[in-house]
Short mmCIF file of C-alpha atoms and ligand atoms in Angstrom, two decimals:
data_model
loop_
_atom_site.label_atom_id
_atom_site.label_comp_id
_atom_site.label_asym_id
_atom_site.label_seq_id
_atom_site.Cartn_x
_atom_site.Cartn_y
_atom_site.Cartn_z
CA MET A 1 23.96 15.65 10.34
CA ALA A 2 21.34 12.92 8.98
CA VAL A 3 20.12 12.91 5.72
CA ILE A 4 16.48 12.55 6.07
CA VAL A 5 13.40 12.04 3.65
CA GLN A 6 9.94 12.58 4.41
CA LYS A 7 6.83 11.98 2.77
CA TYR A 8 4.05 14.29 2.73
CA GLY A 9 0.24 12.96 0.96
CA GLY A 10 -2.09 14.73 -0.34
CA THR A 11 -4.05 15.86 2.85
CA SER A 12 -1.11 17.72 4.30
CA VAL A 13 0.07 19.88 1.20
CA GLY A 14 -4.03 20.20 -0.23
CA ALA A 15 -4.07 23.97 0.11
CA LEU A 16 -1.36 26.86 0.43
CA ASP A 17 -1.70 27.12 3.69
CA ARG A 18 -1.24 23.91 4.63
CA ILE A 19 1.66 24.00 2.39
CA ALA A 20 2.91 26.50 4.20
CA ASN A 21 2.60 24.03 7.47
CA VAL A 22 4.23 21.61 5.40
CA ALA A 23 6.94 24.35 4.86
CA ARG A 24 7.25 24.69 8.63
CA ARG A 25 8.60 21.42 9.43
CA VAL A 26 10.40 20.54 6.89
CA SER A 27 12.91 24.51 7.55
CA ALA A 28 12.98 23.37 11.78
CA ARG A 29 14.06 20.66 10.95
CA LYS A 30 16.77 21.77 7.88
CA ASP A 31 17.64 24.74 10.67
CA GLN A 32 18.60 21.26 13.04
CA GLY A 33 21.38 20.76 10.63
CA ASN A 34 19.56 18.04 8.68
CA ASP A 35 20.05 17.19 5.25
CA LEU A 36 16.12 17.80 3.73
CA VAL A 37 14.78 15.95 0.76
CA VAL A 38 10.99 16.37 0.98
CA VAL A 39 8.29 13.51 -1.34
CA VAL A 40 4.82 15.08 -2.02
CA SER A 41 1.70 13.77 -3.39
CA ALA A 42 -0.67 15.85 -5.66
CA MET A 43 -3.24 18.38 -3.65
CA ALA A 44 -6.01 16.43 -2.10
CA GLY A 45 -8.66 14.55 -4.44
CA GLU A 46 -6.25 16.25 -7.67
CA THR A 47 -5.74 12.90 -8.53
CA ASP A 48 -8.76 11.51 -8.52
CA ARG A 49 -10.21 14.56 -10.49
CA LEU A 50 -7.45 13.99 -13.44
CA ILE A 51 -8.86 10.03 -13.48
CA ASN A 52 -12.52 11.54 -13.78
CA LEU A 53 -11.72 13.72 -16.21
CA ALA A 54 -10.13 10.99 -18.78
CA LYS A 55 -12.75 8.40 -17.67
CA GLU A 56 -15.81 10.73 -18.91
CA ILE A 57 -14.28 10.59 -22.76
CA THR A 58 -13.79 6.48 -22.66
CA PRO A 59 -13.73 4.43 -19.55
CA ILE A 60 -10.20 3.14 -20.77
CA PRO A 61 -8.13 5.70 -21.17
CA ASN A 62 -4.81 4.38 -23.38
CA GLU A 63 -2.39 3.83 -20.29
CA ARG A 64 0.20 5.73 -21.33
CA GLU A 65 -1.87 8.62 -21.31
CA MET A 66 -3.03 8.45 -18.24
CA ASP A 67 -0.12 8.44 -16.85
CA MET A 68 0.75 11.52 -18.43
CA LEU A 69 -2.37 12.99 -17.84
CA VAL A 70 -2.51 11.53 -14.02
CA SER A 71 1.42 12.41 -12.89
CA THR A 72 0.35 16.79 -13.29
CA GLY A 73 -0.58 16.82 -9.98
CA GLU A 74 2.64 15.96 -8.25
CA GLN A 75 4.81 18.76 -10.26
CA VAL A 76 1.76 21.61 -9.06
CA SER A 77 2.81 20.24 -5.02
CA ILE A 78 6.34 20.53 -5.65
CA ALA A 79 6.63 23.57 -7.14
CA LEU A 80 4.37 24.89 -4.31
CA LEU A 81 6.25 24.21 -1.61
CA ALA A 82 9.34 25.05 -3.57
CA ILE A 83 8.28 27.91 -4.40
CA THR A 84 6.54 28.34 -0.40
CA LEU A 85 10.58 27.77 1.40
CA GLU A 86 12.17 30.23 -1.47
CA SER A 87 9.59 32.99 0.23
CA MET A 88 11.03 32.33 3.97
CA GLY A 89 14.68 32.32 2.33
CA TYR A 90 15.78 28.61 2.14
CA LYS A 91 17.37 27.34 -1.11
CA ALA A 92 14.69 24.64 -2.54
CA LYS A 93 14.59 22.55 -6.09
CA SER A 94 12.74 20.30 -6.82
CA TYR A 95 12.22 17.37 -9.60
CA CYS A 96 9.88 15.35 -11.23
CA GLY A 97 10.91 12.18 -11.78
CA TRP A 98 12.54 11.87 -15.22
CA GLN A 99 14.54 14.52 -14.13
CA LEU A 100 16.42 12.79 -11.56
CA PRO A 101 15.94 10.60 -13.15
CA LEU A 102 13.99 7.66 -10.87
CA THR A 103 13.38 4.93 -13.53
CA THR A 104 10.60 2.37 -14.25
CA ASP A 105 9.80 -0.86 -16.01
CA SER A 106 6.59 -0.02 -18.48
CA ALA A 107 3.28 -0.87 -16.70
CA PHE A 108 1.43 2.13 -16.66
CA GLY A 109 -0.64 2.82 -13.79
CA ALA A 110 1.10 0.73 -11.98
CA ALA A 111 4.85 0.45 -12.89
CA ARG A 112 7.74 -0.70 -10.42
CA VAL A 113 10.80 1.60 -9.80
CA THR A 114 14.02 0.05 -11.12
CA ASN A 115 16.57 2.20 -10.65
CA ILE A 116 17.52 5.71 -8.57
CA ALA A 117 19.65 8.40 -9.72
CA THR A 118 20.94 9.83 -6.98
CA ASP A 119 23.73 11.99 -7.87
CA LYS A 120 21.49 15.20 -8.50
CA ILE A 121 19.96 15.40 -4.99
CA SER A 122 23.25 14.23 -3.42
CA GLU A 123 24.66 17.53 -5.08
CA ASP A 124 21.71 20.14 -4.46
CA LEU A 125 22.27 18.55 -0.47
CA ALA A 126 25.94 19.00 -0.95
CA ASN A 127 25.02 22.94 -1.76
CA GLY A 128 22.16 22.61 1.28
CA VAL A 129 19.58 23.06 -0.57
CA ILE A 130 16.13 21.36 0.56
CA VAL A 131 14.91 19.12 -2.40
CA ILE A 132 11.96 18.41 -3.07
CA ILE A 133 10.46 15.53 -5.46
CA ALA A 134 7.54 15.03 -7.27
CA GLY A 135 5.75 11.51 -5.43
CA PHE A 136 3.77 8.86 -7.63
CA GLN A 137 5.97 9.08 -11.06
CA GLY A 138 8.93 8.03 -13.16
CA VAL A 139 9.98 7.26 -16.51
CA ASP A 140 10.06 4.05 -18.96
CA GLU A 141 12.96 3.47 -20.51
CA ASN A 142 10.97 5.20 -23.76
CA GLY A 143 11.43 8.33 -22.17
CA SER A 144 7.09 8.00 -21.62
CA ILE A 145 6.29 9.13 -18.00
CA THR A 146 5.24 6.60 -16.19
CA THR A 147 3.53 6.06 -12.87
CA LEU A 148 3.41 3.73 -9.57
CA GLY A 149 0.08 3.35 -8.90
CA ARG A 150 -2.50 5.04 -6.75
CA GLY A 151 -0.39 5.20 -2.92
CA GLY A 152 2.89 5.24 -5.84
CA SER A 153 3.95 8.08 -3.41
CA ASP A 154 4.53 6.34 -0.24
CA THR A 155 6.61 4.40 -2.95
CA SER A 156 8.92 7.03 -4.03
CA ALA A 157 9.75 8.17 -0.42
CA VAL A 158 11.10 4.87 0.40
CA ALA A 159 12.83 4.17 -2.85
CA VAL A 160 15.15 8.04 -2.58
CA ALA A 161 15.48 6.54 0.75
CA ALA A 162 17.17 3.39 0.01
CA GLY A 163 19.21 5.48 -3.07
CA LEU A 164 20.43 7.66 -0.82
CA LYS A 165 20.42 5.45 2.05
CA ALA A 166 19.09 7.85 4.78
CA ASP A 167 18.68 7.73 8.20
CA LEU A 168 15.25 8.01 8.50
CA CYS A 169 12.29 7.66 5.89
CA GLU A 170 9.71 9.94 7.86
CA ILE A 171 5.95 9.28 5.78
CA TYR A 172 3.60 12.46 7.46
CA THR A 173 0.15 12.05 6.78
CA ASP A 174 -3.66 12.94 8.29
CA VAL A 175 -3.19 9.94 11.73
CA ASP A 176 -0.40 10.17 13.96
CA GLY A 177 0.44 6.05 12.85
CA VAL A 178 -0.40 2.63 11.77
CA TYR A 179 -3.77 1.46 14.46
CA THR A 180 -5.04 -1.67 14.83
CA THR A 181 -7.63 -0.34 12.61
CA ASP A 182 -8.83 2.61 10.69
CA PRO A 183 -9.38 5.45 13.40
CA ASN A 184 -11.89 6.95 10.96
CA ILE A 185 -14.14 3.95 11.17
CA VAL A 186 -13.27 2.94 14.56
CA PRO A 187 -12.52 5.90 17.06
CA GLU A 188 -11.41 2.94 19.72
CA ALA A 189 -8.82 1.90 17.34
CA LYS A 190 -5.80 1.86 19.46
CA LYS A 191 -2.26 3.12 17.68
CA ILE A 192 0.80 0.48 17.05
CA PRO A 193 4.42 1.17 19.19
CA SER A 194 6.02 -0.47 16.41
CA ILE A 195 4.90 -3.49 13.61
CA ALA A 196 6.63 -6.16 11.51
CA TYR A 197 6.88 -5.12 7.39
CA GLU A 198 5.77 -8.24 7.52
CA GLU A 199 2.18 -7.04 9.16
CA MET A 200 2.64 -3.97 7.73
CA LEU A 201 3.35 -5.54 3.94
CA GLU A 202 0.33 -7.62 4.75
CA MET A 203 -2.16 -4.44 5.80
CA ALA A 204 -0.70 -2.46 3.47
CA SER A 205 -2.41 -5.14 0.78
CA LEU A 206 -5.86 -6.27 2.50
CA GLY A 207 -6.91 -2.20 2.67
CA ALA A 208 -4.81 -0.26 5.28
CA LYS A 209 -4.32 2.30 2.87
CA VAL A 210 -1.86 4.70 5.57
CA LEU A 211 0.91 2.92 4.23
CA TYR A 212 1.39 1.97 -0.14
CA ILE A 213 2.25 -2.01 0.12
CA ARG A 214 5.10 -1.32 -2.71
CA ALA A 215 7.18 1.30 -0.46
CA VAL A 216 6.33 -1.42 2.31
CA GLU A 217 7.82 -4.68 0.43
CA PHE A 218 10.89 -2.00 -1.41
CA ALA A 219 11.13 -0.55 2.67
CA MET A 220 11.42 -4.07 3.36
CA ARG A 221 13.65 -5.55 0.86
CA HIS A 222 16.32 -2.48 1.71
CA LYS A 223 15.27 -2.38 5.72
CA VAL A 224 14.44 1.19 5.85
CA PRO A 225 13.05 2.04 9.28
CA LEU A 226 10.14 3.39 8.01
CA ILE A 227 8.00 5.99 10.50
CA VAL A 228 4.27 7.01 10.21
CA ARG A 229 3.93 10.55 11.26
CA SER A 230 1.58 13.35 11.02
CA SER A 231 1.60 16.53 9.95
CA PHE A 232 -0.88 17.62 11.89
CA ASN A 233 0.77 17.73 15.45
CA ASP A 234 4.85 16.61 16.95
CA ASN A 235 2.83 12.97 17.92
CA GLU A 236 5.32 9.41 17.89
CA GLY A 237 4.27 7.74 14.88
CA THR A 238 4.09 4.35 13.96
CA LEU A 239 7.67 2.48 14.04
CA VAL A 240 7.99 -0.18 10.58
CA THR A 241 10.40 -3.10 11.06
CA GLU A 242 12.07 -5.82 11.62
CA GLU A 243 10.32 -8.14 13.67
CA SER A 244 10.95 -8.78 17.62
CA SER A 245 9.72 -10.93 19.62
CA ASP A 246 6.97 -9.39 21.77
CA MET A 247 4.86 -9.08 18.55
CA GLU A 248 3.48 -11.82 18.66
CA ASN A 249 1.64 -11.89 22.40
CA LYS A 250 -1.00 -10.99 20.54
CA SER A 251 -3.06 -13.35 18.31
CA VAL A 252 -4.59 -10.21 15.69
CA ARG A 253 -3.36 -7.35 15.89
CA ALA A 254 -4.46 -5.34 13.31
CA VAL A 255 -7.96 -5.69 11.11
CA THR A 256 -8.60 -4.31 7.33
CA CYS A 257 -11.19 -4.30 5.26
CA SER A 258 -10.64 -3.22 1.98
CA THR A 259 -14.25 -1.60 -0.41
CA LYS A 260 -12.41 -0.98 -3.23
CA GLU A 261 -13.09 -4.75 -4.52
CA ALA A 262 -14.81 -6.74 -7.55
CA LYS A 263 -15.34 -9.58 -8.66
CA ILE A 264 -16.11 -11.42 -11.56
CA THR A 265 -17.33 -14.67 -11.81
CA PHE A 266 -17.75 -17.89 -15.00
CA SER A 267 -20.57 -20.18 -14.84
CA GLY A 268 -20.52 -22.93 -16.29
CA ILE A 269 -16.75 -23.77 -18.28
CA PRO A 270 -16.08 -27.38 -18.97
CA ASP A 271 -14.00 -28.52 -16.69
CA VAL A 272 -10.74 -29.20 -18.33
CA PRO A 273 -7.63 -29.00 -17.88
CA GLY A 274 -5.97 -25.46 -19.27
CA THR A 275 -8.79 -23.55 -18.06
CA ALA A 276 -7.60 -21.33 -14.79
CA SER A 277 -4.42 -20.95 -16.88
CA GLN A 278 -6.17 -19.98 -19.94
CA LEU A 279 -8.19 -17.12 -18.31
CA PHE A 280 -5.36 -15.84 -15.41
CA GLY A 281 -2.89 -15.67 -17.82
CA ALA A 282 -4.29 -13.41 -19.93
CA LEU A 283 -5.66 -11.08 -16.91
CA ALA A 284 -1.87 -11.78 -16.19
CA GLU A 285 -1.09 -10.49 -19.35
CA ALA A 286 -2.50 -7.70 -19.14
CA ASN A 287 -1.78 -6.10 -15.79
CA VAL A 288 -5.14 -7.54 -13.81
CA ILE A 289 -3.71 -8.26 -10.55
CA VAL A 290 -6.09 -11.68 -9.47
CA ASP A 291 -7.02 -12.55 -5.62
CA VAL A 292 -8.98 -14.34 -4.10
CA ILE A 293 -9.62 -17.27 -6.55
CA ILE A 294 -12.76 -19.85 -5.80
CA GLN A 295 -13.86 -23.08 -8.32
CA ASN A 296 -16.53 -24.80 -7.68
CA SER A 297 -16.14 -28.18 -9.77
CA SER A 298 -20.12 -29.39 -9.99
CA GLU A 299 -21.78 -31.95 -11.49
CA GLU A 300 -21.94 -32.35 -15.71
CA GLY A 301 -18.38 -31.32 -15.73
CA LYS A 302 -19.07 -28.27 -15.25
CA THR A 303 -17.27 -25.71 -12.88
CA ASP A 304 -17.65 -22.07 -12.09
CA ILE A 305 -14.99 -19.78 -11.23
CA SER A 306 -15.15 -16.35 -9.08
CA PHE A 307 -12.24 -14.49 -8.40
CA THR A 308 -11.38 -10.87 -6.81
CA LEU A 309 -9.60 -8.13 -8.83
CA PRO A 310 -9.40 -4.26 -7.79
CA LEU A 311 -12.17 -2.12 -8.15
CA ALA A 312 -10.83 -0.31 -10.44
CA ASP A 313 -10.07 -3.07 -12.93
CA LEU A 314 -13.10 -4.60 -13.13
CA ASP A 315 -13.49 -2.68 -16.70
CA LYS A 316 -10.17 -3.81 -18.47
CA GLY A 317 -11.17 -7.98 -16.16
CA LEU A 318 -14.63 -7.86 -17.57
CA GLU A 319 -12.78 -6.97 -21.35
CA VAL A 320 -10.32 -9.74 -21.17
CA CYS A 321 -12.44 -12.40 -19.74
CA ARG A 322 -14.99 -11.69 -23.38
CA GLY A 323 -12.14 -12.10 -24.95
CA VAL A 324 -11.50 -15.58 -23.85
CA ARG A 325 -14.95 -16.08 -22.62
CA GLU A 326 -15.90 -18.61 -26.29
CA ILE A 327 -12.27 -20.41 -25.98
CA LEU A 328 -12.98 -21.47 -21.71
CA GLY A 329 -16.95 -22.04 -23.56
CA ALA A 330 -17.84 -20.53 -20.54
CA GLU A 331 -22.26 -20.04 -20.16
CA LYS A 332 -22.02 -16.86 -18.25
CA LEU A 333 -20.25 -14.08 -17.44
CA ALA A 334 -20.38 -11.47 -14.13
CA GLY A 335 -19.10 -8.87 -12.72
CA SER A 336 -19.74 -7.05 -9.52
CA LYS A 337 -18.60 -3.77 -7.59
CA ASP A 338 -20.85 -5.15 -4.63
CA VAL A 339 -18.16 -7.32 -2.87
CA ALA A 340 -15.96 -6.08 0.53
CA LYS A 341 -12.80 -7.79 1.51
CA VAL A 342 -12.22 -7.80 5.48
CA SER A 343 -9.52 -9.04 7.18
CA ILE A 344 -7.67 -9.99 10.28
CA ILE A 345 -3.76 -9.37 10.75
CA GLY A 346 -1.22 -10.55 13.15
CA LEU A 347 2.76 -12.04 13.80
CA GLY A 348 0.78 -14.44 16.48
CA MET A 349 -1.41 -15.61 13.90
CA ARG A 350 1.52 -18.24 13.85
CA SER A 351 1.25 -19.17 17.49
CA HIS A 352 -2.29 -19.16 18.82
CA SER A 353 -5.13 -21.35 17.23
CA GLY A 354 -8.61 -21.45 17.17
CA VAL A 355 -8.57 -18.01 15.66
CA ALA A 356 -10.27 -18.25 12.51
CA SER A 357 -13.41 -19.98 13.74
CA ARG A 358 -13.55 -17.10 16.48
CA MET A 359 -13.77 -14.58 12.95
CA PHE A 360 -16.06 -16.51 11.48
CA ALA A 361 -18.15 -16.95 14.83
CA ALA A 362 -18.30 -13.17 15.18
CA LEU A 363 -19.43 -12.74 11.06
CA ALA A 364 -21.99 -14.95 11.57
CA ARG A 365 -23.82 -13.99 14.57
CA GLU A 366 -24.10 -11.06 12.54
CA GLY A 367 -26.06 -12.27 9.83
CA ILE A 368 -22.72 -11.70 7.87
CA ASN A 369 -22.46 -14.03 5.66
CA ILE A 370 -19.29 -14.68 3.82
CA GLU A 371 -18.88 -15.61 0.29
CA MET A 372 -14.88 -15.82 -0.04
CA ILE A 373 -11.80 -17.55 2.16
CA SER A 374 -8.13 -16.76 1.92
CA THR A 375 -6.09 -17.38 4.24
CA SER A 376 -2.46 -17.24 5.51
CA GLU A 377 0.29 -17.36 7.70
CA ILE A 378 -1.00 -14.12 9.32
CA LYS A 379 -3.57 -13.52 7.94
CA ILE A 380 -7.39 -14.67 7.01
CA SER A 381 -9.51 -12.77 4.87
CA CYS A 382 -12.93 -12.98 3.92
CA VAL A 383 -15.18 -11.60 1.23
CA ILE A 384 -18.69 -10.18 1.60
CA GLN A 385 -21.00 -8.09 0.78
CA LYS A 386 -19.94 -4.40 0.45
CA LYS A 387 -23.11 -2.76 2.87
CA TYR A 388 -21.47 -5.07 6.04
CA ALA A 389 -17.92 -3.91 5.83
CA GLU A 390 -17.74 -1.71 8.67
CA LEU A 391 -19.53 -3.40 10.25
CA ALA A 392 -17.93 -6.62 10.63
CA VAL A 393 -14.35 -3.56 11.10
CA ARG A 394 -16.11 -3.05 13.87
CA VAL A 395 -17.62 -6.63 15.42
CA LEU A 396 -14.00 -7.93 14.37
CA HIS A 397 -12.21 -4.89 16.33
CA ASP A 398 -14.43 -5.94 19.36
CA VAL A 399 -14.31 -9.55 19.20
CA PHE A 400 -10.49 -9.84 19.14
CA GLU A 401 -9.72 -7.07 21.58
CA LEU A 402 -7.95 -4.54 20.06
CA GLU A 403 -8.63 -1.40 21.70
CA LYS A 404 -7.50 -2.80 25.02
CA PRO A 405 -3.50 -1.51 25.45
CA LEU A 406 -1.15 -4.08 23.18
P1 ADP B 1 -2.18 10.19 3.06
O1 ADP B 1 -2.26 11.49 1.30
O2 ADP B 1 -1.49 10.98 2.93
O3 ADP B 1 -1.27 8.98 1.67
P2 ADP B 1 -4.15 8.62 2.51
O4 ADP B 1 -5.33 8.68 2.98
O5 ADP B 1 -2.81 7.47 1.42
O6 ADP B 1 -2.29 9.15 3.16
O7 ADP B 1 -3.34 7.26 4.15
C1 ADP B 1 -3.68 7.87 5.52
C2 ADP B 1 -5.29 6.92 5.68
O8 ADP B 1 -5.38 5.95 5.43
C3 ADP B 1 -5.93 7.52 7.43
O9 ADP B 1 -6.72 9.22 6.93
C4 ADP B 1 -6.95 6.53 7.00
O10 ADP B 1 -7.65 6.35 6.68
C5 ADP B 1 -6.16 5.32 6.64
N1 ADP B 1 -6.58 4.01 7.41
C6 ADP B 1 -6.68 3.17 7.46
N2 ADP B 1 -6.71 2.16 7.99
C7 ADP B 1 -5.91 2.35 8.76
C8 ADP B 1 -4.39 2.21 10.00
N3 ADP B 1 -4.95 0.84 10.47
N4 ADP B 1 -4.27 2.63 10.12
C9 ADP B 1 -3.62 4.84 10.23
N5 ADP B 1 -4.83 4.21 9.52
C10 ADP B 1 -5.33 4.33 8.61
N1 LIG B 2 -1.48 11.06 -5.36
C1 LIG B 2 -0.95 10.11 -6.19
C2 LIG B 2 -2.69 9.32 -5.76
O1 LIG B 2 -3.73 10.32 -5.42
C3 LIG B 2 0.20 9.24 -5.29
C4 LIG B 2 0.13 9.48 -3.99
O2 LIG B 2 -0.70 10.35 -3.21
O3 LIG B 2 0.59 8.79 -3.58
O4 LIG B 2 -2.43 7.79 -5.19
MG1 MG B 3 -1.56 7.56 0.60
#
C-alpha cells in the first residue's frame, strides 16, 4: 500500500463541480488501496479577493492580520472537499495548518516551514480516513497563523510528503505538466517529460508559476519525487527529479517570464564604502527579496543603484528606501512597475557556448532593449520593458528551437 500526497491548486477546486471532480479522483486512488493525503489551495481567485479587501483599507496592511485573513481561503476548500467525500461514503477529515501543527518561522506572508507533526495524519490514515490539509498556511511559535508565500500550497504538499516519507507527491494543476514555456502564452510549447530539480528551481524562481520555488527547494533537499499533472485529464505529467546525463543535450530547455517585477532606482548616491551594505541590509531586515542589482559608478564620486524586487513588495521596498535615502545622501529615488524579466534555462548551458549572444541578438532583432542582465551557471535573465514580455518569450522559444522534440 502506497502513501500518496496529492495537491490540487485553485482552479482544480474553483467551483463545487470541480471539487466533486477532485473527490472522484481522490476516491479512485483510495479504492486502489492507497493511503491518501490531499493538500488543497483556496478556490480560484479567493486569495486575490481577500488581499484586495485589505488593500482597500490600507496599502500596507498589518502582516500578521493579512495572514489571518488570507489563510481563510484554504479553510473553506478543505471543508468542502471533506464534506463532498463524506457524502460519497468515504471517511475524510480536514485540518488547518495549526491543527497538525505545521510550524513555521514568523516571516508573515513568506514563512518557512520548520517542522510538520505527522502523528494525527498517520493515525487517521491507519483508520482508513482520507486526510485533507489546508495548503499555504502554518503556525509560528507564538501561535500566530502564517502563510508560506503566493503559490505556497505546493510547499505544504512537499512538506507533508517529506514528513510522511510518502511514496509519491503529485501536484495537480490546470496544465498537464511542466512545459518549455507557459503553454498559455506559446501554444507550440512542449511538455518536458522529466526535469532536474535544479532546472525546475530556476524556472520557478524566474516566473514559471507551475511550481512554487520553495516547494522545489524542499523537494530537492528531501529528495521527494514530484509529478506535475492535470486534474482535468489522465495524461502523463512531468517528473521533477535528480539530474540525468541526457538532460544536458540541449543548451536551453525552457524560457520563462515574470511580469510581477518592479524596479527601484537610486540616483546620485555618494560613492563611498558601505552604501550597498546599508541599503540592502535595511531591505533584508524588512524581508524584501531583492533580485537583479546594477550599480553604475559615475563621474564626480556619485553612483546610481538599481535593483528589481517582487511587484507585491514595491510599496514596502520604497518605504524602506525612503527611510535610508537621507543616510545614503541620494539625490533621487524612483520606483517603476514597467519591467519584466525574461529568462532562458538549461543544464546544457554548462557545456554549450554562445548561448548568451544568441539570446541578446534575438532580442535586439525585435528592438527590445535590455535594461539589466543576470546570469548563473544554468540561466540567463534579461530585464526588459513589460510590454515586450510575451514577444520576448515567443522569440526566444523559437530561436532555441524548443518546439522541437527533446
Ligand atoms: P495552481 O493554481 O494549480 O497552483 P498555477 O496557476 O499556480 O496553478 O500554475 C499553473 C499555471 O502555470 C499554468 O496555468 C500556466 O499558465 C503556468 N505556467 C507558467 N509557466 C509554465 C510552464 N513552463 N509549464 C507549465 N505551466 C506554466
Ligand atoms: N491560495 C494561495 C495563493 O493563491 C496558495 C496557493 O494557491 O498555492 O497563492
Ligand atoms: Mg500554484
